[in-house]
Coordinates of C-alpha atoms in Angstrom, one line a residue:
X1 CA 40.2 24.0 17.9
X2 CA 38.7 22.4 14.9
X3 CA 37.4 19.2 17.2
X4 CA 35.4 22.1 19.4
X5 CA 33.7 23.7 16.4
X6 CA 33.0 20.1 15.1
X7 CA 31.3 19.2 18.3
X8 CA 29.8 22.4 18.1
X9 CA 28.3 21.6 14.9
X10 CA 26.9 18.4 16.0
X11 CA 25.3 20.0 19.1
X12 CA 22.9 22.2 16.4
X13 CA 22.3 19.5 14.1
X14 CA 21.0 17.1 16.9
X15 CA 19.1 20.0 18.4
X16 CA 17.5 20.7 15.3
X17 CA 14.0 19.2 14.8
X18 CA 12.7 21.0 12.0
X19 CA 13.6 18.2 9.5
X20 CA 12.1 15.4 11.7
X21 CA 8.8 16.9 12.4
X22 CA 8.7 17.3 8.4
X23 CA 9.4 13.8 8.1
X24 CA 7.2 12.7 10.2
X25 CA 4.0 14.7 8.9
X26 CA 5.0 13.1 5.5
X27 CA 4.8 9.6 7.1
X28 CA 1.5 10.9 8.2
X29 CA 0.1 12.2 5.1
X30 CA 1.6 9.1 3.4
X31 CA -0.4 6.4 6.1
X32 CA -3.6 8.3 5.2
X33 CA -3.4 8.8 1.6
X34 CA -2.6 5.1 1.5
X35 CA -6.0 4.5 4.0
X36 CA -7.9 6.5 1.4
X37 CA -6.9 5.3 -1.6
X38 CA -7.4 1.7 0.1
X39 CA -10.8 2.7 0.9
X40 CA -12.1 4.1 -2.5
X41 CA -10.6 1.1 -4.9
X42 CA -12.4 -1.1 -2.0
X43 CA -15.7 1.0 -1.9
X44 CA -15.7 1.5 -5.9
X45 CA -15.5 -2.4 -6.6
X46 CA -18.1 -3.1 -4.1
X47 CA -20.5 -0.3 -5.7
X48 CA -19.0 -1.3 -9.3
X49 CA -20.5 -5.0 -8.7
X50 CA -23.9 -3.7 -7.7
X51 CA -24.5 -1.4 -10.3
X52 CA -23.7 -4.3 -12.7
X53 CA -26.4 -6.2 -10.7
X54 CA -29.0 -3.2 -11.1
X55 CA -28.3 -3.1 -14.9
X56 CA -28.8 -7.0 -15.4
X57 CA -31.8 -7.0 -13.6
X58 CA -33.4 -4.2 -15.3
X59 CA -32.5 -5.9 -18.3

């Protein structure tokens, strides 16, 4: 009796995909926060360096 009720137990968790799909938006979230963050310490050197260049020329 108990090995039927485990089984049946089992049988829900592994059709449950609430916890997966949750997961995996967090992967996604995750991939594009890295992306951005990339993107902006990549984008603020660059503009960083310019402005410098600007300021040095005008002085």
């Amino acid at each position: 009796m108990k090995l039927k009720t485990l089984c049946c137990a089992l049988s829900r968790l592994r059709a449950d995909q609430d916890g997966a799909t949750a997961i995996e938006y967090a992967m996604i979230a995750a991939g594009i926060s890295i992306a951005i963050a990339g993107t902006v310490m990549n984008l603020g050197s660059d503009l960083k360096t310019e402005f410098y260049e600007k300021l040095a020329a005008l002085l």
